[in-house]
């Protein structure tokens, strides 16, 4: 055997290392059900979407107006006073505030669709500000700016270490074909070439969503009347893949969210991801775990609607935390639960705070759960500013537009902003909170706890949360897998003044005794915490209404200051036979407001309005 020179050996070793790095990069972008994928990492990018990332979802039109010259083109689609029309946000506005997003601590930005839109819906009542009425897939939305503006946004984000995720809409165009028609009328009312050919679409009529559809029907019906593309057609397949590959690799995106993925054949989703060369996650708008999990065999991740529905409905109310136990017990059905995109708010459903009675503490607990549980968390813009969606808790078939308000503030001092910021600090610092295996530690009606552990190293973090108004104390066994020793001090990362010591005893021989305050969530780790942290003081206003309304009746509150409204009542909590209580944090200390109680939100109390002051506990004794 001939022996080469030292330089030759070093060169071979170097080439092997390059090959290994390339293989790892391909593995990162490899969909679960695929055998191969072409990896793409944009120049200057911090890398493709991966486990451990935290995503900030932006509705571009509602974030910030950086260039007023692209607001109004005379199409009748611009009206900042109408939540269904364009408001002026653009890529320049987002670029101007990238540092704000960076300071929140997230690692990636999910951008709303970038393609040119049909300005208005067929009935003229809704504009395409959201990006789902596509006219020309290959051309930028002029309301948002030019391709150069988009490139500058992506480059600027990458320079700050932020990844960029593109929202793609390969299922449909805007609604050009009425019903099952195959004729454009007039002929000019059609998508841009080459899709201005009705033979490239399905013509099955609107999706009904009444429980009668089969999967085959779902993949050919028109979602909200929008014309359904036939991905099995070679011309459609080639056009969509080539066009989106140009956006992804030409501009430099690091991941993709696929709109309406459940309406697209799974094998096409798989081939699409392979062609794009970056991880994708699909919108599988369904709460059935078996159904949603099947899609992760074809994409890197999926939006975790089962967790959304369960966590939101449990944590925004006095729900049963055993629901979380039932949810996570099915994680084995997913190819990789750490790649699920989890969320409490999004652009279609009512805001968490609207359903939680504007209770900030419930939101804090929910966010602690979201950012420490398995999966890739998504923070919807405005959540960090305590957006309550105009206190509209109701769901509609497509979208609750009250969750699409203009971002109210770029303040970095608010209590919810600070809470999310702290959660992102600890997520970045503790690998267990990024890729750790999640295992249940405790479950009952009001307290739930789980561990996340990197089994190869023993690194571990534990999250315990309460859904009770009263202090809850529990003695909780550590997991049998835990290598944390008796006598170890565990510190709560969400308040480093709080710690517990691991004691001997319990079913595993090791346990901790903890107390949780009202709707509190704690995150415990061993060793010295990454940094000290004391949560901001809460400015709580409490209104107590003393009146016995009789069995089966209730008391609500209306008023003149958010979250109160004169048009709808806020539900109060019955704490005694003749006491009803409402607690809030939104009103600043010392600020006065007007309010009035009602029985069953119909019968007003007698006399004048009451005057309240923020930060105080107020007792009133109304008559009706």
Coordinates of C-alpha atoms in Angstrom, one line a residue:
X1 CA 0.0 0.0 0.0
X2 CA 1.4 3.3 -1.1
X3 CA 1.6 6.0 1.6
X4 CA 0.8 9.5 0.6
X5 CA 2.4 12.7 1.9
X6 CA 1.4 14.4 5.1
X7 CA -0.1 17.2 3.1
X8 CA -2.1 14.7 1.0
X9 CA -3.4 13.0 4.2
X10 CA -4.4 16.4 5.6
X11 CA -6.2 17.3 2.4
X12 CA -8.1 14.0 2.4
X13 CA -9.0 14.5 6.1
X14 CA -10.2 18.0 5.3
X15 CA -12.4 16.7 2.4
X16 CA -13.9 14.1 4.7
X17 CA -14.8 16.8 7.2
X18 CA -16.4 18.9 4.4
X19 CA -18.4 15.8 3.3
X20 CA -19.6 15.2 6.8
X21 CA -20.7 18.8 7.2
X22 CA -22.5 18.6 3.9
X23 CA -24.2 15.4 5.0
X24 CA -25.3 16.9 8.3
X25 CA -26.7 19.9 6.5
X26 CA -28.7 17.6 4.2
X27 CA -30.0 15.8 7.3
X28 CA -31.2 19.0 8.8
X29 CA -33.3 19.7 5.7
X30 CA -34.4 16.1 5.3
X31 CA -38.2 15.6 5.6
X32 CA -39.2 12.7 7.8
X33 CA -40.6 10.6 5.1
X34 CA -37.9 11.4 2.5
X35 CA -34.9 9.5 1.5
X36 CA -33.0 12.5 0.2
X37 CA -33.1 16.3 0.1
X38 CA -31.0 19.0 -1.4
X39 CA -29.7 21.3 1.4
X40 CA -29.7 25.0 0.9
X41 CA -28.2 27.5 3.4
X42 CA -28.4 31.1 2.2
X43 CA -25.2 33.2 2.2
X44 CA -25.0 35.1 5.5
X45 CA -27.7 33.1 7.1
X46 CA -27.4 31.8 10.7
X47 CA -28.7 28.4 9.3
X48 CA -32.0 26.7 8.4
X49 CA -34.9 26.4 10.7
X50 CA -34.2 23.8 13.4
X51 CA -35.2 22.4 16.8
X52 CA -34.6 25.0 19.5
X53 CA -35.7 28.0 17.3
X54 CA -38.4 30.4 18.4
X55 CA -40.5 31.9 15.6
X56 CA -42.1 35.4 15.5
X57 CA -45.0 35.4 13.1
X58 CA -45.6 38.7 11.3
X59 CA -48.6 40.0 9.4
X60 CA -46.6 42.5 7.3
X61 CA -49.4 44.8 6.6
X62 CA -50.2 45.3 10.3
X63 CA -46.7 45.6 11.7
X64 CA -45.2 49.0 10.6
X65 CA -45.5 51.4 7.7
X66 CA -42.0 52.2 6.5
X67 CA -42.9 53.7 3.1
X68 CA -46.2 55.5 2.6
X69 CA -45.8 55.7 -1.2
X70 CA -46.9 52.0 -1.5
X71 CA -50.0 52.4 0.6
X72 CA -52.7 53.3 -1.9
X73 CA -52.7 52.4 -5.6
X74 CA -56.3 53.4 -6.1
X75 CA -57.7 49.9 -6.2
X76 CA -60.1 50.5 -3.3
X77 CA -58.2 48.1 -1.1
X78 CA -56.5 50.6 1.3
X79 CA -58.4 51.8 4.4
X80 CA -56.6 51.8 7.7
X81 CA -59.9 52.1 9.6
X82 CA -61.2 48.8 8.2
X83 CA -59.7 45.6 9.5
X84 CA -60.5 43.9 6.2
X85 CA -58.4 46.3 4.1
X86 CA -54.7 47.2 3.7
X87 CA -53.3 49.4 6.4
X88 CA -49.8 50.3 5.0
X89 CA -47.4 47.9 6.7
X90 CA -44.5 46.9 4.5
X91 CA -41.0 45.3 4.3
X92 CA -39.3 48.6 5.0
X93 CA -41.3 49.0 8.2
X94 CA -40.3 45.5 9.3
X95 CA -36.7 46.2 8.5
X96 CA -36.8 49.4 10.6
X97 CA -37.9 47.4 13.6
X98 CA -35.8 44.2 13.3
X99 CA -33.8 45.2 16.5
X100 CA -37.1 45.2 18.4
X101 CA -37.8 41.6 17.3
X102 CA -34.2 40.6 18.0
X103 CA -34.4 42.1 21.5
X104 CA -37.5 40.0 22.2
X105 CA -35.2 37.0 21.9
X106 CA -36.8 35.0 19.1
X107 CA -34.5 33.4 16.5
X108 CA -36.7 33.4 13.3
X109 CA -39.3 35.5 11.6
X110 CA -42.3 34.0 9.7
X111 CA -43.2 36.5 7.0
X112 CA -46.7 36.6 5.5
X113 CA -46.8 35.7 1.8
X114 CA -44.8 37.9 -0.6
X115 CA -46.5 37.4 -3.9
X116 CA -48.6 39.9 -5.9
X117 CA -52.2 39.8 -5.0
X118 CA -55.6 40.3 -6.5
X119 CA -56.4 43.6 -4.6
X120 CA -59.9 42.6 -3.5
X121 CA -62.0 39.5 -3.0
X122 CA -64.7 38.7 -5.6
X123 CA -67.4 40.5 -3.5
X124 CA -65.1 43.5 -2.9
X125 CA -65.5 43.3 0.9
X126 CA -62.0 42.1 1.8
X127 CA -58.5 43.1 0.6
X128 CA -55.6 40.8 0.1
X129 CA -53.5 42.3 2.9
X130 CA -52.9 38.9 4.4
X131 CA -51.4 37.4 1.2
X132 CA -53.7 34.6 0.4
X133 CA -55.4 36.0 -2.8
X134 CA -52.5 35.3 -5.1
X135 CA -52.6 36.7 -8.6
X136 CA -48.9 36.3 -9.7
X137 CA -46.7 34.0 -7.6
X138 CA -43.5 35.3 -9.2
X139 CA -44.0 39.0 -8.6
X140 CA -43.7 40.9 -5.3
X141 CA -46.8 42.4 -3.6
X142 CA -46.4 46.1 -4.5
X143 CA -48.0 47.1 -1.2
X144 CA -45.1 45.6 0.6
X145 CA -42.3 46.9 -1.7
X146 CA -39.9 45.7 -4.3
X147 CA -37.8 42.6 -4.6
X148 CA -34.9 44.8 -3.5
X149 CA -36.8 45.8 -0.4
X150 CA -37.4 42.2 0.4
X151 CA -33.8 41.2 -0.2
X152 CA -32.7 44.1 2.1
X153 CA -35.1 42.8 4.8
X154 CA -33.7 39.3 4.6
X155 CA -30.1 40.4 4.5
X156 CA -30.7 42.7 7.5
X157 CA -32.3 40.0 9.5
X158 CA -29.5 37.6 8.8
X159 CA -27.0 40.1 9.9
X160 CA -28.8 40.2 13.3
X161 CA -28.7 36.4 13.5
X162 CA -32.4 36.1 12.6
X163 CA -33.6 33.3 10.3
X164 CA -36.4 34.1 7.8
X165 CA -39.4 31.9 7.0
X166 CA -41.4 32.3 3.9
X167 CA -45.2 31.7 3.9
X168 CA -46.1 29.9 0.6
X169 CA -49.6 29.4 -0.9
X170 CA -49.4 26.5 -3.4
X171 CA -52.9 25.3 -2.9
X172 CA -54.8 28.1 -4.6
X173 CA -55.0 31.5 -6.3
X174 CA -57.6 34.2 -5.7
X175 CA -61.2 33.5 -6.5
X176 CA -61.5 34.1 -10.3
X177 CA -63.7 31.2 -11.3
X178 CA -67.2 31.4 -9.9
X179 CA -68.4 28.2 -8.3
X180 CA -67.6 25.2 -10.5
X181 CA -67.2 27.4 -13.7
X182 CA -64.4 26.7 -16.1
X183 CA -64.7 30.1 -17.8
X184 CA -63.1 33.4 -16.7
X185 CA -65.7 36.2 -16.9
X186 CA -64.5 38.7 -18.0
X187 CA -61.4 37.0 -19.6
X188 CA -59.2 39.6 -18.0
X189 CA -60.3 38.6 -14.5
X190 CA -57.8 35.7 -14.2
X191 CA -54.5 34.9 -12.5
X192 CA -51.3 36.0 -14.2
X193 CA -49.7 33.9 -16.9
X194 CA -49.0 30.9 -17.0
X195 CA -51.8 30.1 -14.6
X196 CA -54.5 31.9 -16.6
X197 CA -55.8 28.6 -17.9
X198 CA -58.7 27.1 -16.1
X199 CA -57.6 23.5 -17.0
X200 CA -54.9 23.9 -14.4
X201 CA -57.4 24.0 -11.6
X202 CA -59.9 21.7 -9.9
X203 CA -63.6 22.6 -10.3
X204 CA -65.2 20.8 -7.4
X205 CA -66.9 23.8 -5.8
X206 CA -66.4 25.2 -2.3
X207 CA -65.2 23.2 0.7
X208 CA -68.1 22.6 3.0
X209 CA -66.3 21.6 6.2
X210 CA -69.4 20.0 7.5
X211 CA -67.8 16.7 8.3
X212 CA -68.9 15.0 5.1
X213 CA -65.7 15.6 3.1
X214 CA -63.3 12.8 2.3
X215 CA -59.6 13.5 2.1
X216 CA -59.8 13.2 -1.7
X217 CA -62.6 15.9 -1.8
X218 CA -60.6 18.1 0.6
X219 CA -57.7 18.2 -1.9
X220 CA -59.8 19.4 -4.8
X221 CA -62.4 21.7 -3.3
X222 CA -62.1 25.5 -3.2
X223 CA -61.0 26.8 0.3
X224 CA -63.1 29.8 1.0
X225 CA -64.0 30.0 -2.7
X226 CA -60.3 30.4 -3.7
X227 CA -59.5 28.5 -7.0
X228 CA -57.9 25.2 -6.2
X229 CA -54.7 24.4 -8.2
X230 CA -54.1 20.9 -9.5
X231 CA -50.6 20.0 -8.3
X232 CA -50.7 16.7 -10.3
X233 CA -50.7 18.8 -13.5
X234 CA -47.1 19.0 -14.7
X235 CA -47.4 22.6 -15.7
X236 CA -48.7 23.6 -12.2
X237 CA -46.1 21.4 -10.5
X238 CA -43.2 22.9 -12.4
X239 CA -44.4 26.4 -12.1
X240 CA -45.0 26.4 -8.4
X241 CA -41.7 24.6 -7.6
X242 CA -39.6 26.8 -9.8
X243 CA -41.2 30.0 -8.7
X244 CA -41.0 29.3 -5.0
X245 CA -37.4 27.9 -5.3
X246 CA -36.5 31.3 -6.8
X247 CA -38.0 33.1 -3.8
X248 CA -36.3 30.8 -1.3
X249 CA -32.9 30.4 -2.8
X250 CA -32.8 33.7 -4.8
X251 CA -33.7 35.8 -1.7
X252 CA -32.3 33.5 0.9
X253 CA -35.1 32.1 3.1
X254 CA -34.3 29.5 5.9
X255 CA -37.6 27.7 6.1
X256 CA -41.1 27.6 4.7
X257 CA -44.6 27.5 6.2
X258 CA -47.1 25.9 3.7
X259 CA -50.5 27.4 3.8
X260 CA -53.5 25.0 3.6
X261 CA -51.2 22.0 3.6
X262 CA -54.1 19.5 4.4
X263 CA -55.6 20.5 1.1
X264 CA -52.5 19.4 -0.9
X265 CA -51.5 15.8 -1.6
X266 CA -48.9 14.6 1.0
X267 CA -46.5 13.3 -1.7
X268 CA -46.5 16.7 -3.3
X269 CA -45.6 18.3 0.0
X270 CA -42.7 16.0 0.3
X271 CA -41.4 16.6 -3.2
X272 CA -41.9 20.4 -2.7
X273 CA -39.7 20.4 0.4
X274 CA -37.0 18.4 -1.3
X275 CA -37.0 20.9 -4.2
X276 CA -36.9 23.9 -1.9
X277 CA -33.9 22.5 0.1
X278 CA -35.0 24.0 3.4
X279 CA -37.3 22.6 6.2
X280 CA -41.0 23.2 5.7
X281 CA -43.9 23.0 8.1
X282 CA -47.5 22.7 7.0
X283 CA -50.8 24.2 8.2
X284 CA -52.9 21.1 9.1
X285 CA -55.9 22.9 10.5
X286 CA -57.3 20.0 12.6
X287 CA -57.3 18.9 16.2
X288 CA -57.0 15.2 15.5
X289 CA -53.5 14.0 16.5
X290 CA -53.5 10.9 14.2
X291 CA -54.4 13.0 11.2
X292 CA -51.9 15.8 11.9
X293 CA -49.1 13.4 12.8
X294 CA -49.4 11.7 9.4
X295 CA -48.3 14.8 7.6
X296 CA -44.9 14.9 9.5
X297 CA -44.0 11.9 7.4
X298 CA -43.9 14.2 4.4
X299 CA -42.7 17.5 5.9
X300 CA -40.0 18.5 8.5
X301 CA -42.7 19.8 10.8
X302 CA -46.4 20.7 11.1
X303 CA -48.3 23.4 12.9
X304 CA -49.5 21.8 16.1
X305 CA -53.2 22.5 16.1
X306 CA -53.9 19.7 18.6
X307 CA -51.7 21.4 21.2
X308 CA -53.1 24.8 20.3
X309 CA -56.8 23.7 20.9
X310 CA -56.0 21.8 24.1
X311 CA -53.6 24.3 25.7
X312 CA -55.6 27.4 24.7
X313 CA -59.0 26.0 25.9
X314 CA -57.4 24.6 29.1
X315 CA -55.1 27.5 30.1
X316 CA -57.4 30.4 29.1
X317 CA -60.1 29.1 31.5
X318 CA -60.3 27.2 34.7
X319 CA -59.8 24.0 32.7
X320 CA -58.7 20.5 33.7
X321 CA -54.9 20.2 33.3
X322 CA -55.3 16.5 32.9
X323 CA -56.1 17.5 29.4
X324 CA -52.4 18.2 28.8
X325 CA -51.6 14.8 30.1
X326 CA -53.9 13.2 27.5
X327 CA -52.4 15.4 24.8
X328 CA -48.7 14.6 25.4
X329 CA -49.4 10.9 26.0
X330 CA -49.9 10.7 22.2
X331 CA -46.5 12.3 21.3
X332 CA -45.3 8.9 20.2
X333 CA -47.4 9.2 17.1
X334 CA -45.3 12.0 15.7
X335 CA -42.0 11.2 13.9
X336 CA -40.4 14.1 15.9
X337 CA -42.5 16.0 18.4
X338 CA -39.7 18.5 18.9
X339 CA -40.3 19.8 15.3
X340 CA -43.9 20.6 15.8
X341 CA -44.7 24.3 15.5
X342 CA -46.6 25.2 18.7
X343 CA -48.6 28.4 19.3
X344 CA -51.2 30.1 21.5
X345 CA -52.2 32.9 19.1
X346 CA -52.2 33.0 15.3
X347 CA -53.7 35.0 12.4
X348 CA -57.0 33.0 12.2
X349 CA -58.2 32.3 15.7
X350 CA -59.3 34.7 18.5
X351 CA -56.5 36.1 20.7
X352 CA -55.7 34.1 23.8
X353 CA -56.3 37.1 26.0
X354 CA -59.8 37.6 24.5
X355 CA -60.7 34.1 25.6
X356 CA -58.9 34.5 29.0
X357 CA -60.8 37.6 30.1
X358 CA -57.7 39.7 29.5
X359 CA -56.0 37.9 32.4
X360 CA -52.2 38.6 32.0
X361 CA -51.3 35.9 34.6
X362 CA -53.0 33.3 32.5
X363 CA -51.1 34.5 29.5
X364 CA -47.8 34.3 31.4
X365 CA -48.5 30.8 32.4
X366 CA -49.5 29.9 28.9
X367 CA -46.4 31.4 27.4
X368 CA -44.2 29.6 30.0
X369 CA -45.8 26.4 28.9
X370 CA -45.4 27.2 25.2
X371 CA -41.7 28.2 25.4
X372 CA -40.6 25.3 27.6
X373 CA -42.6 22.4 26.2
X374 CA -41.5 20.3 23.2
X375 CA -41.8 21.8 19.8
X376 CA -40.8 25.0 18.0
X377 CA -42.8 27.9 19.6
X378 CA -44.4 30.6 17.4
X379 CA -45.1 34.0 18.9
X380 CA -47.8 35.9 16.9
X381 CA -47.0 39.6 16.6
X382 CA -48.8 41.7 19.2
X383 CA -48.9 39.0 21.9
X384 CA -45.8 40.6 23.4
X385 CA -47.7 43.8 23.7
X386 CA -50.7 42.1 25.3
X387 CA -53.0 42.4 22.3
X388 CA -56.4 41.2 23.3
X389 CA -58.0 41.2 19.9
X390 CA -60.7 43.8 20.8
X391 CA -61.9 41.3 23.4
X392 CA -63.6 39.3 20.6
X393 CA -63.4 35.7 21.7
X394 CA -65.6 34.3 19.0
X395 CA -64.4 31.9 16.2
X396 CA -65.6 32.2 12.6
X397 CA -65.0 29.7 9.7
X398 CA -62.0 31.4 8.2
X399 CA -60.6 34.2 10.4
X400 CA -61.3 36.4 13.4
X401 CA -60.1 39.8 12.0
X402 CA -59.9 41.4 15.5
X403 CA -56.7 39.5 15.9
X404 CA -55.2 41.4 13.0
X405 CA -54.9 44.9 14.5
X406 CA -52.0 47.2 13.8
X407 CA -49.2 46.6 16.3
X408 CA -50.0 49.0 19.1
X409 CA -46.5 49.7 20.4
X410 CA -42.8 48.8 20.1
X411 CA -42.3 49.2 23.8
X412 CA -39.7 46.8 25.4
X413 CA -40.7 47.5 29.0
X414 CA -44.1 45.9 29.2
X415 CA -44.6 43.0 31.5
X416 CA -45.6 40.5 28.8
X417 CA -42.6 41.6 26.6
X418 CA -40.3 41.1 29.5
X419 CA -41.8 37.7 30.3
X420 CA -41.3 36.4 26.7
X421 CA -37.8 37.9 26.6
X422 CA -36.9 36.0 29.8
X423 CA -38.3 32.8 28.4
X424 CA -36.2 33.2 25.3
X425 CA -33.1 33.8 27.4
X426 CA -33.5 30.6 29.3
X427 CA -34.5 28.6 26.2
X428 CA -31.3 29.7 24.5
X429 CA -29.2 28.9 27.6
X430 CA -30.5 25.4 28.3
X431 CA -30.3 22.7 25.7
X432 CA -32.9 20.6 27.5
X433 CA -35.5 23.3 26.7
X434 CA -34.5 23.1 23.0
X435 CA -34.1 19.4 22.2
X436 CA -34.8 17.6 25.4
X437 CA -37.2 14.6 25.5
X438 CA -40.4 15.6 27.3
X439 CA -41.7 13.3 30.1
X440 CA -44.6 13.9 32.5
X441 CA -43.9 14.5 36.2
X442 CA -47.3 15.3 37.6
X443 CA -50.9 15.7 36.5
X444 CA -54.1 16.5 38.3
X445 CA -57.0 19.0 37.7
X446 CA -55.1 22.1 38.7
X447 CA -51.3 21.3 38.5
X448 CA -49.3 19.9 35.6
X449 CA -45.5 19.2 35.5
X450 CA -43.1 17.8 33.0
X451 CA -39.4 17.3 32.6
X452 CA -37.3 17.9 29.5
X453 CA -34.0 16.0 29.5
X454 CA -31.1 15.5 27.1
X455 CA -30.6 11.8 27.8
X456 CA -27.1 11.7 26.4
X457 CA -25.8 14.3 28.8
X458 CA -28.3 14.3 31.7
X459 CA -29.1 18.0 31.2
X460 CA -32.6 18.6 32.6
X461 CA -35.2 21.3 33.2
X462 CA -38.6 21.0 34.8
X463 CA -41.8 23.0 34.2
X464 CA -44.6 23.0 36.8
X465 CA -47.7 25.1 36.2
X466 CA -51.0 25.8 38.1
X467 CA -54.4 26.7 36.7
X468 CA -55.9 27.7 40.0
X469 CA -56.7 31.0 41.6
X470 CA -55.5 29.7 45.0
X471 CA -52.0 28.7 46.1
X472 CA -51.3 25.0 45.2
X473 CA -48.7 23.0 47.0
X474 CA -47.5 19.6 45.7
X475 CA -44.7 17.1 46.5
X476 CA -43.6 15.9 43.0
X477 CA -41.3 12.9 42.3
X478 CA -38.4 13.4 39.9
X479 CA -38.5 11.2 36.9
X480 CA -36.8 7.8 37.2
X481 CA -34.5 8.8 34.3
X482 CA -33.3 11.9 36.2
X483 CA -29.6 11.9 37.4
X484 CA -30.2 14.9 39.6
X485 CA -29.0 13.9 43.1
X486 CA -30.7 14.2 46.5
X487 CA -29.6 17.5 48.1
X488 CA -29.4 19.4 44.7
X489 CA -30.7 22.9 44.8
X490 CA -33.1 23.6 41.9
X491 CA -33.7 27.3 41.0
X492 CA -36.8 28.7 39.4
X493 CA -35.5 30.5 36.3
X494 CA -38.7 32.7 36.1
X495 CA -37.8 34.1 39.6
X496 CA -34.3 33.2 40.7
X497 CA -35.2 34.2 44.3
X498 CA -37.2 31.0 44.5
X499 CA -35.5 27.6 44.9
X500 CA -36.2 24.1 46.2
X501 CA -33.9 21.3 47.4
X502 CA -34.3 17.7 46.1
X503 CA -35.3 15.5 49.0
X504 CA -35.2 11.7 49.4
X505 CA -38.5 9.9 49.2
X506 CA -41.4 9.3 46.8
X507 CA -41.8 6.6 44.2
X508 CA -38.5 7.3 42.5
X509 CA -36.5 8.1 45.7
X510 CA -36.2 11.8 44.9
X511 CA -38.8 14.5 45.1
X512 CA -39.4 18.2 45.4
X513 CA -42.1 20.1 47.3
X514 CA -43.2 23.3 45.6
X515 CA -45.9 26.0 46.0
X516 CA -47.5 27.7 43.0
X517 CA -49.3 31.0 43.3
X518 CA -52.3 32.1 41.2
X519 CA -51.9 30.8 37.7
X520 CA -48.2 30.5 38.2
X521 CA -45.7 28.5 36.1
X522 CA -42.1 27.8 37.3
X523 CA -39.1 26.4 35.5
X524 CA -36.6 24.6 37.7
X525 CA -33.0 23.7 36.8
X526 CA -30.0 22.5 38.9
X527 CA -26.9 24.6 39.3
X528 CA -26.3 28.3 39.1
X529 CA -28.9 29.9 36.8
X530 CA -27.9 31.5 33.5
X531 CA -28.7 35.0 35.0
X532 CA -30.7 36.3 37.9
X533 CA -34.2 37.4 37.3
X534 CA -37.0 38.9 39.3
X535 CA -40.3 39.3 37.5
X536 CA -41.8 42.8 37.1
X537 CA -44.2 43.8 39.8
X538 CA -47.9 43.3 38.8
X539 CA -50.2 46.3 38.9
X540 CA -53.5 44.5 39.8
X541 CA -56.9 46.1 39.8
X542 CA -59.6 44.1 41.6
X543 CA -63.3 44.9 41.4
X544 CA -65.5 43.0 43.9
X545 CA -69.2 43.3 43.4
X546 CA -71.3 42.4 46.5
X547 CA -74.7 41.2 45.4
X548 CA -76.6 37.9 45.6
X549 CA -78.0 37.4 42.1
X550 CA -79.6 34.1 42.9
X551 CA -79.0 30.6 41.5
X552 CA -78.1 30.4 37.8
X553 CA -77.4 34.1 37.3
X554 CA -74.2 35.9 36.8
X555 CA -72.6 39.4 36.9
X556 CA -70.7 41.1 34.1
X557 CA -68.9 44.4 33.9
X558 CA -68.9 47.0 31.2
X559 CA -66.9 50.2 31.1
X560 CA -64.9 52.8 29.1
X561 CA -61.3 51.6 29.3
X562 CA -59.7 48.5 27.7
X563 CA -60.5 45.7 28.4
X564 CA -63.9 47.0 29.3
X565 CA -66.4 48.1 26.7
X566 CA -69.8 49.6 26.9
X567 CA -71.1 47.2 24.2
X568 CA -70.3 43.8 25.8
X569 CA -69.7 42.6 29.4
X570 CA -66.7 41.0 31.0
X571 CA -67.5 37.9 32.9
X572 CA -66.7 38.0 36.7
X573 CA -65.8 35.2 39.0
X574 CA -68.1 34.0 41.8
X575 CA -66.0 33.8 45.0
X576 CA -68.9 33.7 47.6
X577 CA -72.6 33.6 47.5
X578 CA -72.8 37.3 47.3
X579 CA -69.4 38.3 45.9
X580 CA -68.3 38.5 42.2
X581 CA -64.8 39.4 41.4
X582 CA -62.9 40.7 38.3
X583 CA -59.1 41.1 38.2
X584 CA -57.0 42.9 35.6
X585 CA -53.6 44.3 35.0
X586 CA -54.1 46.4 31.8
X587 CA -55.1 49.7 33.5
X588 CA -52.0 51.6 34.9
X589 CA -51.7 52.5 38.5
X590 CA -53.6 55.7 39.3
X591 CA -55.5 55.8 36.1
X592 CA -59.3 56.3 36.6
X593 CA -62.0 54.6 34.6
X594 CA -65.7 54.3 34.4
X595 CA -67.6 51.0 34.8
X596 CA -70.9 49.4 35.7
X597 CA -72.1 45.9 36.7
X598 CA -74.9 44.1 35.0
X599 CA -76.9 40.9 35.8
X600 CA -76.6 38.4 33.0
X601 CA -75.2 41.2 30.9
X602 CA -78.7 42.6 30.4
X603 CA -79.8 44.3 33.5
X604 CA -77.8 47.4 34.5
X605 CA -77.2 48.4 38.1
X606 CA -79.2 51.5 39.3
X607 CA -77.7 54.9 39.4
X608 CA -74.6 56.5 37.9
X609 CA -71.4 54.8 36.6
X610 CA -68.8 53.8 39.1
X611 CA -65.3 55.3 39.0
X612 CA -62.4 53.0 39.5
X613 CA -58.6 53.6 39.9
X614 CA -56.0 51.4 38.5
X615 CA -53.9 49.4 41.0
X616 CA -56.6 49.3 43.7
X617 CA -59.0 46.8 45.2
X618 CA -62.5 48.2 44.9
X619 CA -65.6 47.0 46.7
X620 CA -69.0 48.1 45.4
X621 CA -72.5 47.3 46.7
X622 CA -74.9 48.0 43.7
X623 CA -78.7 47.8 43.5
X624 CA -80.6 46.6 40.5

